[in-house]
Coordinates of C-alpha atoms in Angstrom, one line a residue:
Chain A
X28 CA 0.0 0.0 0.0
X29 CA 3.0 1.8 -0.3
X30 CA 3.5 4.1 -3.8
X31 CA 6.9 3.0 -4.7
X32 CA 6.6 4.3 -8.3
X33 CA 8.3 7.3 -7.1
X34 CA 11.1 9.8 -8.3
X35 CA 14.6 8.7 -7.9
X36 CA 13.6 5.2 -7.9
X37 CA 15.8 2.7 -9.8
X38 CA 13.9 1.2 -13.0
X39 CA 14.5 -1.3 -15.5
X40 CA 13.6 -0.7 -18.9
X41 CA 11.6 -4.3 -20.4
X42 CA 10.7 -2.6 -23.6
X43 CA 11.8 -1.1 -26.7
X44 CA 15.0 -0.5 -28.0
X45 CA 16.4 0.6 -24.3
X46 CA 15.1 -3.0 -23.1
X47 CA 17.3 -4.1 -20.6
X48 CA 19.2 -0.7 -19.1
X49 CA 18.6 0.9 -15.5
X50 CA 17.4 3.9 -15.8
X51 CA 16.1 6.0 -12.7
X52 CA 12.2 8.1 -12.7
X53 CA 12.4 11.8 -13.1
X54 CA 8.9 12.0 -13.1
X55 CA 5.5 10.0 -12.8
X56 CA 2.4 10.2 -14.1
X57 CA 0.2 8.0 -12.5
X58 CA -3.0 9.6 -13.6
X59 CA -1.8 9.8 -17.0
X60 CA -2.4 12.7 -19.6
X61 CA -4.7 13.4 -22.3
X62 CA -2.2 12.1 -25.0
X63 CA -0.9 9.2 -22.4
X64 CA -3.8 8.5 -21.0
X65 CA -2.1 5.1 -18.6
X66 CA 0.4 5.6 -15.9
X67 CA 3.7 6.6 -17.3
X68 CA 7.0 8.1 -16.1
X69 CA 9.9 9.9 -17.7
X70 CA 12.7 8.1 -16.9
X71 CA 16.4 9.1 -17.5
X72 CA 18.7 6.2 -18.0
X73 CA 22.1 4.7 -19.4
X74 CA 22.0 4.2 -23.3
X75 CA 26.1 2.8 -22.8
X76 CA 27.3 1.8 -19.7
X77 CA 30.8 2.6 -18.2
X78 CA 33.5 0.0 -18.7
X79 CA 35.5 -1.3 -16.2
X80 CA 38.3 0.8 -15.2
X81 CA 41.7 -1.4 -13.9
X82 CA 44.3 0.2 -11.7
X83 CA 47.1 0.2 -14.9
X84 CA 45.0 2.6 -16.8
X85 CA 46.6 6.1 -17.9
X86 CA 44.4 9.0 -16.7
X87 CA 43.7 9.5 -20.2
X88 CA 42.4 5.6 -20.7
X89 CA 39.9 6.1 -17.2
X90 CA 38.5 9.3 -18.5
X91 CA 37.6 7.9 -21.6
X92 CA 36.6 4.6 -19.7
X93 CA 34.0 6.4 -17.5
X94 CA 31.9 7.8 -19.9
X95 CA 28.4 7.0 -19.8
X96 CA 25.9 7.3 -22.6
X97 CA 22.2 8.3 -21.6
X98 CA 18.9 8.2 -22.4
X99 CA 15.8 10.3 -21.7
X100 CA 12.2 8.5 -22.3
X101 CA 8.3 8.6 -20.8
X102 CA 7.9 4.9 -20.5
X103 CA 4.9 3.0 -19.7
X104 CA 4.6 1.4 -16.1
X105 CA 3.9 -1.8 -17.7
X106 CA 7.2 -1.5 -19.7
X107 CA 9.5 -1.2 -16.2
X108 CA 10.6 -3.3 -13.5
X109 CA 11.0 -1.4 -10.4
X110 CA 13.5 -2.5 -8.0
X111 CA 14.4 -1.7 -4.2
X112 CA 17.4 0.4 -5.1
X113 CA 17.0 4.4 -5.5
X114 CA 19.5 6.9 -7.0
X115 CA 18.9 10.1 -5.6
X116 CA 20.3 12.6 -8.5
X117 CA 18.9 16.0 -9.0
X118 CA 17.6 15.9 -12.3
X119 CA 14.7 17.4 -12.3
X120 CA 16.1 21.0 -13.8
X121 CA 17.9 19.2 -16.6
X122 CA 15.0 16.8 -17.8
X123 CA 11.5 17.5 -18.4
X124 CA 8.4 16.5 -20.7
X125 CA 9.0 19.6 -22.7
X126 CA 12.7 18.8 -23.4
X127 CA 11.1 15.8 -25.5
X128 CA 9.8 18.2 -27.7
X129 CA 12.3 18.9 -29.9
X130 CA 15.5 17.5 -30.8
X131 CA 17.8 19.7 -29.7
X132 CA 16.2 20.5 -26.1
X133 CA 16.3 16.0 -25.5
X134 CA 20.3 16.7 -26.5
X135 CA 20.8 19.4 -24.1
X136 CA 18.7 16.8 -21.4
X137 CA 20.7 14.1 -22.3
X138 CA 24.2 16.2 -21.9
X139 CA 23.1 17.3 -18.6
X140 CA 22.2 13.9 -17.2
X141 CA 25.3 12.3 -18.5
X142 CA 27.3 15.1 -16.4
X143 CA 25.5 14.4 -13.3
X144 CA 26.0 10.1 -13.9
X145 CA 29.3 10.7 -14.3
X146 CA 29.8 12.7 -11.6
X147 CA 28.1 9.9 -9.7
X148 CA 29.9 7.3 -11.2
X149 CA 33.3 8.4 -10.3
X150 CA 32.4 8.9 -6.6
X151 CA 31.7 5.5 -6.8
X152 CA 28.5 5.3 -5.3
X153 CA 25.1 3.3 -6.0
X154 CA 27.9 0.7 -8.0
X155 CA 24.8 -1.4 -9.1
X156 CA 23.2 1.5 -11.1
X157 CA 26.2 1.7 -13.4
X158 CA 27.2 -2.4 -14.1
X159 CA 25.6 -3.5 -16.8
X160 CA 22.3 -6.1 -16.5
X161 CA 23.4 -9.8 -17.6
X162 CA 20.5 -11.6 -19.4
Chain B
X25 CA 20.2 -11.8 -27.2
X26 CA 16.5 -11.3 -26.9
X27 CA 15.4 -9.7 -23.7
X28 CA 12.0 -10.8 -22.5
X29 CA 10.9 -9.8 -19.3
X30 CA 11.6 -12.9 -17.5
X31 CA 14.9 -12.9 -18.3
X32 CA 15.5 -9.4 -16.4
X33 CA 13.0 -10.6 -13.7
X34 CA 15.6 -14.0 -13.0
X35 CA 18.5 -11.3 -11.9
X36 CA 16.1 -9.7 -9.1
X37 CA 17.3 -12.4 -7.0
X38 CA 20.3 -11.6 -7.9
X39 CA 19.5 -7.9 -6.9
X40 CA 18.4 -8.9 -3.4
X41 CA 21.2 -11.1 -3.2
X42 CA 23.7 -7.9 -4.6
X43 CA 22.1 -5.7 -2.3
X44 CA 23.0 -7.2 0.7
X45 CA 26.9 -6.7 0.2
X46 CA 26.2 -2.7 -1.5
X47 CA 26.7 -0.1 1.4
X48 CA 23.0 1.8 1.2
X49 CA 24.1 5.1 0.7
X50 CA 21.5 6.3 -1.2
X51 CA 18.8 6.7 1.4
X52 CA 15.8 4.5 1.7
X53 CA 16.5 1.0 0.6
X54 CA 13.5 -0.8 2.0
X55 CA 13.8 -3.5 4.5
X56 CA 14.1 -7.0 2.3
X57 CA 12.3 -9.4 4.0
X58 CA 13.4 -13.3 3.5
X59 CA 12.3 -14.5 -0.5
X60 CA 9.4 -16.4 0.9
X61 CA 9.3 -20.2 1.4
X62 CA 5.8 -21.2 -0.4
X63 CA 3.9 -23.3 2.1
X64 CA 4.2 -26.8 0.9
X65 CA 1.2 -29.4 0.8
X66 CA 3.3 -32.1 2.4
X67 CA 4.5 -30.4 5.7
X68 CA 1.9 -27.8 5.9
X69 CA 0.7 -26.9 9.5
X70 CA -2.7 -26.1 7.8
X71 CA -5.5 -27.7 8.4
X72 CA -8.7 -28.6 6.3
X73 CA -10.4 -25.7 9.1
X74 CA -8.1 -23.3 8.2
X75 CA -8.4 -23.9 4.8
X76 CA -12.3 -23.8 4.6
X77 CA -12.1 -20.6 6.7
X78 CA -10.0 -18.7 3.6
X79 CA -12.3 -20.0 0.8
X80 CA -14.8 -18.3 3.4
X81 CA -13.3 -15.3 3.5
X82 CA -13.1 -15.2 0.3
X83 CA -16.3 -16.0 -0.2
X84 CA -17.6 -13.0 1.6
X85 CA -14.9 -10.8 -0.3
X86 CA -16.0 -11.8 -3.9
X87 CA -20.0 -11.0 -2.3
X88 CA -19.2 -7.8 -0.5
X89 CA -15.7 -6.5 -1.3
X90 CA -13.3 -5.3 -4.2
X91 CA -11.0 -7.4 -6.1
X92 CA -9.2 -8.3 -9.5
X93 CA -8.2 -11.9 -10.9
X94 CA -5.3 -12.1 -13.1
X95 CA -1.6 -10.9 -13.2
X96 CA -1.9 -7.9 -15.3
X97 CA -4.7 -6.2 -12.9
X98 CA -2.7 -7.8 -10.0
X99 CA 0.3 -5.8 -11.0
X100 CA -1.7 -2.5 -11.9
X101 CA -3.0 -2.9 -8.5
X102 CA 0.4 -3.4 -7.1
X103 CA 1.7 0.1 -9.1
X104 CA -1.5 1.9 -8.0
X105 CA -1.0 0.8 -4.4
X106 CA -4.5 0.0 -4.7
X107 CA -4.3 -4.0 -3.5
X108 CA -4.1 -4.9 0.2
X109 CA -3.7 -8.8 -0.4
X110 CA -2.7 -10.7 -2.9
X111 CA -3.5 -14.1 -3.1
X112 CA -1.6 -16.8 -5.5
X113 CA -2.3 -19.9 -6.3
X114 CA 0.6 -23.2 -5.6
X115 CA 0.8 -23.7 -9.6
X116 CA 1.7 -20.3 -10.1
X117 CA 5.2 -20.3 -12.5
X118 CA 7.9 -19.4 -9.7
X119 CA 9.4 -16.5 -12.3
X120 CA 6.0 -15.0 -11.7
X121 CA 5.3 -15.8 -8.2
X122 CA 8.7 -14.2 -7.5
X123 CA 8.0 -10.9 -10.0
X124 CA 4.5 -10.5 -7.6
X125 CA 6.4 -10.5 -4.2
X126 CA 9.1 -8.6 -5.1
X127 CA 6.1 -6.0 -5.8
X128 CA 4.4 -6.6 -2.7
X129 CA 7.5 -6.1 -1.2
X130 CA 8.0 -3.2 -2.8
X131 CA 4.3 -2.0 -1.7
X132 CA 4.8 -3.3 1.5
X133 CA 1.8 -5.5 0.9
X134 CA 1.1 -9.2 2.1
X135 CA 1.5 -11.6 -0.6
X136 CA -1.3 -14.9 0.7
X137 CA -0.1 -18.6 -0.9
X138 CA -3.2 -20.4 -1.8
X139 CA -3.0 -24.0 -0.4
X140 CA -4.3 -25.0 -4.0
X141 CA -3.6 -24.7 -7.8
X142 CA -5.8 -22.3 -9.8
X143 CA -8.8 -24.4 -10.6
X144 CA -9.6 -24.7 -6.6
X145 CA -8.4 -20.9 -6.1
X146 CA -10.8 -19.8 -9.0
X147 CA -13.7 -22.5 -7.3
X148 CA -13.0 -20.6 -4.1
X149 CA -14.1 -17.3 -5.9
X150 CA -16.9 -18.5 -7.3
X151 CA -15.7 -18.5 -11.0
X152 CA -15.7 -21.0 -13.9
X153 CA -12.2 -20.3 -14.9
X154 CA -8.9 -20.4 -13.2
X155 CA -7.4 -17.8 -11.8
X156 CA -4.3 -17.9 -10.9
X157 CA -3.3 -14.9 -8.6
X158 CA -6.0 -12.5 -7.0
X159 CA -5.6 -8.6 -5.6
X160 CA -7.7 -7.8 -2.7
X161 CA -8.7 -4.2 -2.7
X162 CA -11.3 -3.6 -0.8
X163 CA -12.1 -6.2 1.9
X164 CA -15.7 -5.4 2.4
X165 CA -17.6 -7.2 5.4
X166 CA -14.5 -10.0 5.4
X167 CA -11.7 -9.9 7.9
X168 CA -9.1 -11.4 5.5
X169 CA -6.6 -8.5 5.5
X170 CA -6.7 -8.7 9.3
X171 CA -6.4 -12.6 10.0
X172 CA -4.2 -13.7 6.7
X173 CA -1.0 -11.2 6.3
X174 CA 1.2 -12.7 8.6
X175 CA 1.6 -15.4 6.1
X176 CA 4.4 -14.8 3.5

């Protein structure tokens, strides 16, 4: 009886061609809107994950290691897993429904999550949000 | 390499077993209780009362209460935090079984194992079909949500 479909929770994606990455809710819609009309969310999650970074790597070879490629989507509930983990990321200012609009606001969205993950990466917390799903 | 949903679902165990070595720093990380043990027929401390008294419960839930059969509505009710029970029946696939009590978990909602497959648990409701797992969302005159949750 608890809402758990909640901002900063940890998702995976099920569907479409992001099937299978974590991504982590911006925003939910649980009423719906008049051109969604189911419970959605806009999610913002990791198109390419980070690879693994050894100790004999340059500084040079890390940086380019720990990049992470992201994603911005309103996905269907039914198209998510929820688990128990959360990310707690301020994202709200860089991604919104209206940055969907166009293509060159969703880039900007995109740029700006993938500077907040990798800031996040590289501190090394929430480890399981960054390694890659096996299936 | 085909993802299907059951394939992402088999690594949640994995994730409840992950979680318990990952330092929660980032906040609430809710309290994961055991992966249940479904309630077998052979050693099962229930008796035929016991029994009889859920189908009666039930009974007086499908008269007088709120409820949904099926996974899909089991899970919407899950996502809406709309369910307060969720009964499933012992022939339930375990990948699905598992997926439905991680979202109870989740939800922090009690997750009931039927001591029978889903032709007896859709008998119990009075149906001609089976039904498989069942979302309890408003009790009505029935005292199920109060006597059954301490099951798991």
């Amino acid at each position: 009886m608890v809402k758990f479909l909640k901002p900063n929770k940890a998702v995976i994606v099920l569907q479409g061609r992001y099937a299978g990455r974590k991504a982590v809710i911006v925003k939910s819609f649980d009423e719906g809107t008049r051109d969604r009309p189911y419970g959605h969310c806009l999610v913002a999650g990791i198109k390419k994950y980070p690879s693994k970074v050894i100790r004999k790597d340059s500084a040079k070879k890390t940086a380019k290691k720990s990049r992470v490629k992201c994603f911005v989507k309103l996905v269907n509930y039914q198209h998510l897993m929820p688990t128990r983990y959360t990310l707690d990321v301020d994202l709200k200012d860089a991604v919104s429904v209206d940055a969907l609009q166009t293509k060159d606001k969703k880039v900007a969205a995109c740029k700006a999550t993938k500077q907040r993950l990798e800031e996040r990466f590289k501190t090394g917390k929430n480890r399981w949000f960054f390694t890659k799903l096996r299936f | 390499m085909k993802l299907s949903k059951f394939y992402v679902c088999l690594d949640f165990r994995a994730l409840i077993a992950y979680g318990a070595t990952e330092p929660s720093v980032a906040a609430a990380v809710p309290p994961c209780p055991p992966l249940s043990q479904p309630t077998t027929m052979v050693a099962s401390k229930k008796t035929k009362k016991t029994h009889e008294s859920i189908n009666n419960r039930l009974a007086l839930v499908m008269k007088s209460g709120k409820y949904t059969l099926g996974y899909k509505t089991v899970l919407k009710s899950l996502r809406s935090s709309k369910g307060k029970l969720i009964i499933i029946a012992n022939n339930c696939p375990p990948l699905r079984k598992s997926e439905i009590e991680y979202y109870a978990m989740l939800c922090k909602v009690g997750v009931h194992h039927y001591n029978g497959n889903n032709v007896d648990l859709g008998t119990a409701c009075g149906k001609y079909f089976r039904v498989c797992c069942l979302s309890i969302i408003e009790p009505g005159d029935s005292d199920i949500i109060k006597s059954m949750p301490g099951d798991h």
